[in-house]
Amino acid sequence: MNVIFYISSAIAVLATILVITRANAVHALLYLVVSLLAVAMVFFTLGAPFAAALEVVVYAGAIVVLLVFVVMMLNQGPVSISQERAWLRPRIWIGPGILSLILLGELAYVLVGQPASQAVGQPASRPVSQLGRSDRSDESDKSDQSDISDRSDSLKPQASSLKPKAVGLALFGPYVIGVELASLLLLAGLVAAFHLGKQEDSEKEKGGAR
Amino acid sequence: MPGIPPEHAILLAAVLFLLGLTGVLVRRNVIFILMSIEVMINASGLAFITAGAAWGQPDGQVMFIFILSMAAAEVSVGLALVLRMYHCFKTLDADAASKMRG
């Protein structure tokens, strides 16, 4: 599991570097698919198979297809590729690159400076319920609610990977208000996308009349 | 076989997030900016999954599902705005839309 995690994280980082440096939008999208699949593999090694499946289905399956359709509709030709190359001069990217590297160094310093915690994705070596209980008792607002503590009693993960059943019970138990809000957000997104897409026609008519 | 330290997974999430941030700062094409935002959202989801796996609780995956739905809504609205911007300006340059006019 360890080796698979490091290989797939290296693939994810390399593919993401290629995403932000390609001039051709379609090539960048294909590298984005590779990066998302590698991150899905990372999820799998971290013991979250349900999240890995969702990553493949929703990100690599739906969101990237939307981006591909838009790139196809806008019909980026060789002209735009040469324009992208002209935009990607070192004078443009050296400043943000250095700032991001400094931020990465700070984050790595903070993460490495922490005391080492227990490994993830290891079956039966880790007292999961005690770990969760003791850390949950630090959060006063959550440990007060009885249903959450009941849920953590009833949902002790047997192995290292969290089962989709546990995720579903948590999603429709204490987080059901979040589900409602997500449905509201998706409806708002649908209405906004429809509205913005529809106004294009009326704008065209207005432009023709002008 | 030792397991994966959570610091390494969080570090991977940080690297991916900063790569996405660099993409947003560097690129001028709006489609590339949207792709970089997707990378950043994905990295934050990876951080949530790592934390959920480290505590052995399903809450991290629940948060990942919320992040996923948020990313889907974001990309649909963003792409509609990109199409509209291309219709108005005939270009995908983000600097073309820098003037706020009614």
Short mmCIF file of C-alpha atoms in Angstrom, two decimals:
data_model
loop_
_atom_site.label_atom_id
_atom_site.label_comp_id
_atom_site.label_asym_id
_atom_site.label_seq_id
_atom_site.Cartn_x
_atom_site.Cartn_y
_atom_site.Cartn_z
CA MET A 1 0.00 0.00 0.00
CA ASN A 2 2.82 2.34 0.89
CA VAL A 3 4.61 2.02 -2.43
CA ILE A 4 1.36 2.41 -4.34
CA PHE A 5 0.61 5.58 -2.39
CA TYR A 6 3.95 7.17 -3.20
CA ILE A 7 3.89 6.16 -6.86
CA SER A 8 0.38 7.50 -7.39
CA SER A 9 1.14 10.73 -5.52
CA ALA A 10 4.19 11.26 -7.72
CA ILE A 11 2.00 10.68 -10.78
CA ALA A 12 -0.55 13.16 -9.43
CA VAL A 13 2.04 15.87 -8.85
CA LEU A 14 3.69 15.35 -12.24
CA ALA A 15 0.37 15.34 -14.09
CA THR A 16 -0.73 18.50 -12.28
CA ILE A 17 2.52 20.24 -13.22
CA LEU A 18 1.84 19.26 -16.81
CA VAL A 19 -1.74 20.56 -16.52
CA ILE A 20 -0.64 24.04 -15.57
CA THR A 21 2.14 24.22 -18.15
CA ARG A 22 0.54 22.87 -21.32
CA ALA A 23 -0.36 25.27 -24.09
CA ASN A 24 -2.97 23.05 -25.71
CA ALA A 25 -6.18 22.92 -23.68
CA VAL A 26 -7.03 19.35 -24.71
CA HIS A 27 -3.63 18.05 -23.63
CA ALA A 28 -4.03 19.81 -20.30
CA LEU A 29 -7.46 18.23 -19.86
CA LEU A 30 -6.08 14.76 -20.53
CA TYR A 31 -3.34 15.32 -17.97
CA LEU A 32 -6.03 16.56 -15.58
CA VAL A 33 -7.82 13.21 -16.01
CA VAL A 34 -4.56 11.41 -15.19
CA SER A 35 -4.08 13.57 -12.11
CA LEU A 36 -7.63 12.93 -10.89
CA LEU A 37 -7.28 9.18 -11.40
CA ALA A 38 -4.01 9.23 -9.45
CA VAL A 39 -5.70 11.11 -6.62
CA ALA A 40 -8.47 8.50 -6.69
CA MET A 41 -5.79 5.86 -6.26
CA VAL A 42 -4.42 7.84 -3.31
CA PHE A 43 -7.92 7.83 -1.78
CA PHE A 44 -8.04 4.07 -2.21
CA THR A 45 -4.73 3.58 -0.44
CA LEU A 46 -5.86 5.90 2.35
CA GLY A 47 -8.77 3.56 3.03
CA ALA A 48 -11.60 5.50 1.38
CA PRO A 49 -12.83 3.32 -1.52
CA PHE A 50 -16.18 5.11 -1.74
CA ALA A 51 -14.50 8.47 -2.16
CA ALA A 52 -12.20 6.95 -4.78
CA ALA A 53 -15.18 5.70 -6.79
CA LEU A 54 -16.89 9.08 -6.48
CA GLU A 55 -13.71 10.81 -7.61
CA VAL A 56 -13.56 8.69 -10.76
CA VAL A 57 -17.27 9.00 -11.52
CA VAL A 58 -17.89 12.67 -10.76
CA TYR A 59 -14.54 14.36 -11.39
CA ALA A 60 -13.00 12.29 -14.16
CA GLY A 61 -16.38 11.33 -15.58
CA ALA A 62 -18.61 14.37 -15.37
CA ILE A 63 -16.63 17.54 -14.68
CA VAL A 64 -13.87 16.81 -17.17
CA VAL A 65 -16.47 15.91 -19.80
CA LEU A 66 -18.07 19.32 -19.26
CA LEU A 67 -14.68 20.98 -19.74
CA VAL A 68 -14.03 18.89 -22.86
CA PHE A 69 -17.36 19.98 -24.34
CA VAL A 70 -16.59 23.63 -23.72
CA VAL A 71 -13.12 23.31 -25.24
CA MET A 72 -14.69 21.64 -28.26
CA MET A 73 -17.33 24.35 -28.60
CA LEU A 74 -14.82 27.17 -28.37
CA ASN A 75 -12.65 25.42 -30.98
CA GLN A 76 -9.17 26.35 -29.87
CA GLY A 77 -6.97 26.31 -32.91
CA PRO A 78 -3.21 26.62 -33.48
CA VAL A 79 -3.55 30.39 -33.13
CA SER A 80 -4.58 30.11 -29.50
CA ILE A 81 -1.77 27.64 -28.82
CA SER A 82 0.83 30.10 -30.04
CA GLN A 83 -0.90 32.80 -28.00
CA GLU A 84 -0.71 30.57 -24.92
CA ARG A 85 3.00 30.07 -25.53
CA ALA A 86 3.43 33.83 -25.77
CA TRP A 87 1.56 34.28 -22.48
CA LEU A 88 3.69 31.72 -20.67
CA ARG A 89 6.97 33.62 -20.61
CA PRO A 90 9.25 33.21 -17.58
CA ARG A 91 8.68 36.84 -16.66
CA ILE A 92 5.03 35.95 -16.10
CA TRP A 93 5.36 32.77 -14.08
CA ILE A 94 8.53 33.33 -12.09
CA GLY A 95 6.93 35.60 -9.48
CA PRO A 96 3.88 33.45 -8.59
CA GLY A 97 6.07 30.36 -8.80
CA ILE A 98 8.51 31.67 -6.21
CA LEU A 99 5.70 32.82 -3.91
CA SER A 100 4.01 29.42 -4.15
CA LEU A 101 7.31 27.68 -3.45
CA ILE A 102 7.75 29.78 -0.31
CA LEU A 103 4.23 28.86 0.79
CA LEU A 104 4.96 25.19 0.11
CA GLY A 105 8.14 25.42 2.16
CA GLU A 106 6.20 26.91 5.07
CA LEU A 107 3.53 24.23 4.88
CA ALA A 108 6.14 21.47 4.69
CA TYR A 109 7.95 22.99 7.68
CA VAL A 110 4.73 23.07 9.71
CA LEU A 111 3.82 19.51 8.74
CA VAL A 112 7.27 18.04 9.34
CA GLY A 113 7.65 19.89 12.63
CA GLN A 114 4.58 18.16 14.05
CA PRO A 115 5.08 15.06 16.20
CA ALA A 116 4.54 11.95 14.12
CA SER A 117 1.01 10.62 14.33
CA GLN A 118 -0.31 7.17 13.65
CA ALA A 119 -0.20 5.75 10.15
CA VAL A 120 -3.25 5.63 7.92
CA GLY A 121 -4.50 2.62 6.03
CA GLN A 122 -3.09 0.05 8.40
CA PRO A 123 -5.49 -2.68 9.51
CA ALA A 124 -5.87 -3.57 13.17
CA SER A 125 -2.78 -1.76 14.40
CA ARG A 126 -4.62 1.32 15.48
CA PRO A 127 -7.21 1.58 18.23
CA VAL A 128 -9.68 3.41 16.05
CA SER A 129 -12.52 3.81 18.50
CA GLN A 130 -10.35 5.02 21.35
CA LEU A 131 -8.54 7.42 19.06
CA GLY A 132 -11.78 8.83 17.74
CA ARG A 133 -13.37 9.04 21.17
CA SER A 134 -10.47 10.79 22.86
CA ASP A 135 -10.07 13.31 20.11
CA ARG A 136 -13.76 13.86 19.91
CA SER A 137 -13.94 14.69 23.58
CA ASP A 138 -11.64 17.62 22.92
CA GLU A 139 -14.27 19.19 20.72
CA SER A 140 -16.80 20.32 23.23
CA ASP A 141 -19.54 21.22 20.77
CA LYS A 142 -19.61 17.81 19.15
CA SER A 143 -19.26 15.61 22.20
CA ASP A 144 -22.23 17.31 23.81
CA GLN A 145 -24.59 15.99 21.20
CA SER A 146 -25.68 12.54 22.18
CA ASP A 147 -26.58 11.27 18.72
CA ILE A 148 -23.09 11.84 17.40
CA SER A 149 -21.50 9.94 20.25
CA ASP A 150 -24.04 7.17 19.74
CA ARG A 151 -23.12 7.06 16.10
CA SER A 152 -19.43 6.73 16.85
CA ASP A 153 -20.31 3.90 19.21
CA SER A 154 -22.30 2.04 16.62
CA LEU A 155 -19.96 2.68 13.72
CA LYS A 156 -16.62 1.34 14.78
CA PRO A 157 -14.77 0.61 11.57
CA GLN A 158 -13.66 -2.98 11.59
CA ALA A 159 -10.80 -2.71 9.13
CA SER A 160 -8.68 0.19 7.99
CA SER A 161 -11.00 1.24 5.20
CA LEU A 162 -14.19 3.07 6.04
CA LYS A 163 -17.18 1.30 4.55
CA PRO A 164 -19.63 3.21 2.35
CA LYS A 165 -22.34 2.21 4.82
CA ALA A 166 -20.67 4.28 7.53
CA VAL A 167 -20.41 7.22 5.15
CA GLY A 168 -24.06 6.93 4.17
CA LEU A 169 -25.24 6.69 7.77
CA ALA A 170 -23.22 9.76 8.68
CA LEU A 171 -24.39 11.61 5.57
CA PHE A 172 -28.09 11.04 6.21
CA GLY A 173 -27.83 11.09 10.00
CA PRO A 174 -26.18 14.13 11.55
CA TYR A 175 -25.25 15.73 8.22
CA VAL A 176 -28.70 15.66 6.62
CA ILE A 177 -28.94 19.46 6.72
CA GLY A 178 -25.76 19.51 4.65
CA VAL A 179 -27.40 17.24 2.09
CA GLU A 180 -30.33 19.63 1.87
CA LEU A 181 -28.02 22.59 1.44
CA ALA A 182 -26.03 20.73 -1.23
CA SER A 183 -29.23 19.99 -3.13
CA LEU A 184 -30.15 23.67 -2.89
CA LEU A 185 -26.69 24.60 -4.17
CA LEU A 186 -26.98 22.19 -7.10
CA LEU A 187 -30.41 23.56 -7.96
CA ALA A 188 -29.03 27.10 -7.86
CA GLY A 189 -26.17 26.01 -10.10
CA LEU A 190 -28.59 24.42 -12.54
CA VAL A 191 -30.77 27.53 -12.68
CA ALA A 192 -27.74 29.81 -13.06
CA ALA A 193 -26.20 27.72 -15.83
CA PHE A 194 -29.54 27.60 -17.66
CA HIS A 195 -30.03 31.35 -17.27
CA LEU A 196 -26.53 32.23 -18.44
CA GLY A 197 -26.74 29.82 -21.34
CA LYS A 198 -30.15 31.07 -22.39
CA GLN A 199 -29.27 34.73 -22.40
CA GLU A 200 -26.83 34.06 -25.19
CA ASP A 201 -29.67 33.73 -27.70
CA SER A 202 -31.43 36.91 -26.65
CA GLU A 203 -28.10 38.73 -26.73
CA LYS A 204 -27.60 37.48 -30.27
CA GLU A 205 -31.00 38.77 -31.31
CA LYS A 206 -30.27 42.09 -29.67
CA GLY A 207 -26.90 42.26 -31.38
CA GLY A 208 -28.52 41.50 -34.72
CA ALA A 209 -31.12 44.20 -34.18
CA ARG A 210 -28.53 46.76 -33.27
CA MET B 1 4.37 -3.22 6.17
CA PRO B 2 3.99 0.19 7.76
CA GLY B 3 1.02 2.32 6.86
CA ILE B 4 1.02 5.75 5.31
CA PRO B 5 1.82 8.65 7.64
CA PRO B 6 -0.94 11.27 7.42
CA GLU B 7 1.68 14.01 7.12
CA HIS B 8 2.70 12.70 3.73
CA ALA B 9 -0.85 12.69 2.42
CA ILE B 10 -1.42 16.21 3.79
CA LEU B 11 1.84 17.25 2.17
CA LEU B 12 0.60 15.84 -1.14
CA ALA B 13 -2.60 17.84 -0.70
CA ALA B 14 -0.54 20.98 -0.03
CA VAL B 15 1.60 20.41 -3.12
CA LEU B 16 -1.46 19.89 -5.31
CA PHE B 17 -3.19 22.95 -3.84
CA LEU B 18 -0.19 25.17 -4.44
CA LEU B 19 0.19 23.84 -7.99
CA GLY B 20 -3.44 24.80 -8.59
CA LEU B 21 -2.84 28.21 -7.03
CA THR B 22 0.17 28.74 -9.27
CA GLY B 23 -1.97 27.79 -12.26
CA VAL B 24 -4.61 30.34 -11.29
CA LEU B 25 -1.97 33.04 -10.87
CA VAL B 26 0.05 32.26 -13.97
CA ARG B 27 -2.42 31.38 -16.72
CA ARG B 28 -4.49 33.93 -18.58
CA ASN B 29 -6.82 31.54 -20.38
CA VAL B 30 -10.08 31.24 -18.45
CA ILE B 31 -10.41 27.51 -19.14
CA PHE B 32 -6.98 26.88 -17.62
CA ILE B 33 -7.95 28.96 -14.61
CA LEU B 34 -11.06 26.81 -14.15
CA MET B 35 -8.97 23.64 -14.42
CA SER B 36 -6.56 24.96 -11.79
CA ILE B 37 -9.49 25.74 -9.50
CA GLU B 38 -10.65 22.15 -9.93
CA VAL B 39 -7.18 20.98 -8.90
CA MET B 40 -7.33 23.19 -5.78
CA ILE B 41 -10.78 21.91 -4.79
CA ASN B 42 -9.60 18.35 -5.32
CA ALA B 43 -6.59 18.95 -3.09
CA SER B 44 -8.79 20.27 -0.30
CA GLY B 45 -10.93 17.15 -0.64
CA LEU B 46 -7.78 15.05 -0.33
CA ALA B 47 -6.95 16.84 2.92
CA PHE B 48 -10.44 16.06 4.27
CA ILE B 49 -10.16 12.39 3.27
CA THR B 50 -6.77 12.15 4.94
CA ALA B 51 -8.07 13.66 8.15
CA GLY B 52 -11.09 11.36 8.13
CA ALA B 53 -8.87 8.33 7.61
CA ALA B 54 -6.49 9.46 10.34
CA TRP B 55 -9.28 9.71 12.92
CA GLY B 56 -11.08 6.66 11.60
CA GLN B 57 -14.32 8.60 11.20
CA PRO B 58 -16.58 8.86 8.13
CA ASP B 59 -16.91 12.65 8.51
CA GLY B 60 -14.03 13.31 6.15
CA GLN B 61 -15.71 11.42 3.34
CA VAL B 62 -18.99 13.22 4.03
CA MET B 63 -17.16 16.53 3.66
CA PHE B 64 -15.60 15.22 0.46
CA ILE B 65 -19.07 14.51 -0.94
CA PHE B 66 -20.12 18.08 -0.12
CA ILE B 67 -16.95 19.40 -1.76
CA LEU B 68 -17.71 17.27 -4.81
CA SER B 69 -21.20 18.68 -5.20
CA MET B 70 -19.85 22.19 -4.71
CA ALA B 71 -17.25 21.59 -7.42
CA ALA B 72 -19.91 20.30 -9.80
CA ALA B 73 -22.07 23.39 -9.26
CA GLU B 74 -19.03 25.65 -9.56
CA VAL B 75 -17.84 24.18 -12.82
CA SER B 76 -21.27 24.33 -14.45
CA VAL B 77 -21.76 27.99 -13.57
CA GLY B 78 -18.15 28.78 -14.44
CA LEU B 79 -18.36 27.17 -17.85
CA ALA B 80 -21.62 28.99 -18.59
CA LEU B 81 -19.83 32.23 -17.70
CA VAL B 82 -16.90 31.24 -19.94
CA LEU B 83 -19.23 30.66 -22.88
CA ARG B 84 -20.90 33.98 -22.24
CA MET B 85 -17.55 35.75 -21.99
CA TYR B 86 -16.40 34.20 -25.25
CA HIS B 87 -19.63 35.34 -26.83
CA CYS B 88 -19.05 38.90 -25.63
CA PHE B 89 -15.31 39.34 -26.13
CA LYS B 90 -14.44 36.69 -28.74
CA THR B 91 -11.46 35.72 -26.65
CA LEU B 92 -10.67 33.63 -23.57
CA ASP B 93 -8.20 36.14 -22.14
CA ALA B 94 -9.08 36.87 -18.55
CA ASP B 95 -7.71 40.39 -18.91
CA ALA B 96 -10.31 41.18 -21.57
CA ALA B 97 -13.01 41.21 -18.91
CA SER B 98 -11.24 43.64 -16.63
CA LYS B 99 -13.51 46.60 -17.32
CA MET B 100 -16.79 46.61 -15.42
CA ARG B 101 -19.38 48.15 -17.64
CA GLY B 102 -23.11 47.93 -17.36
#
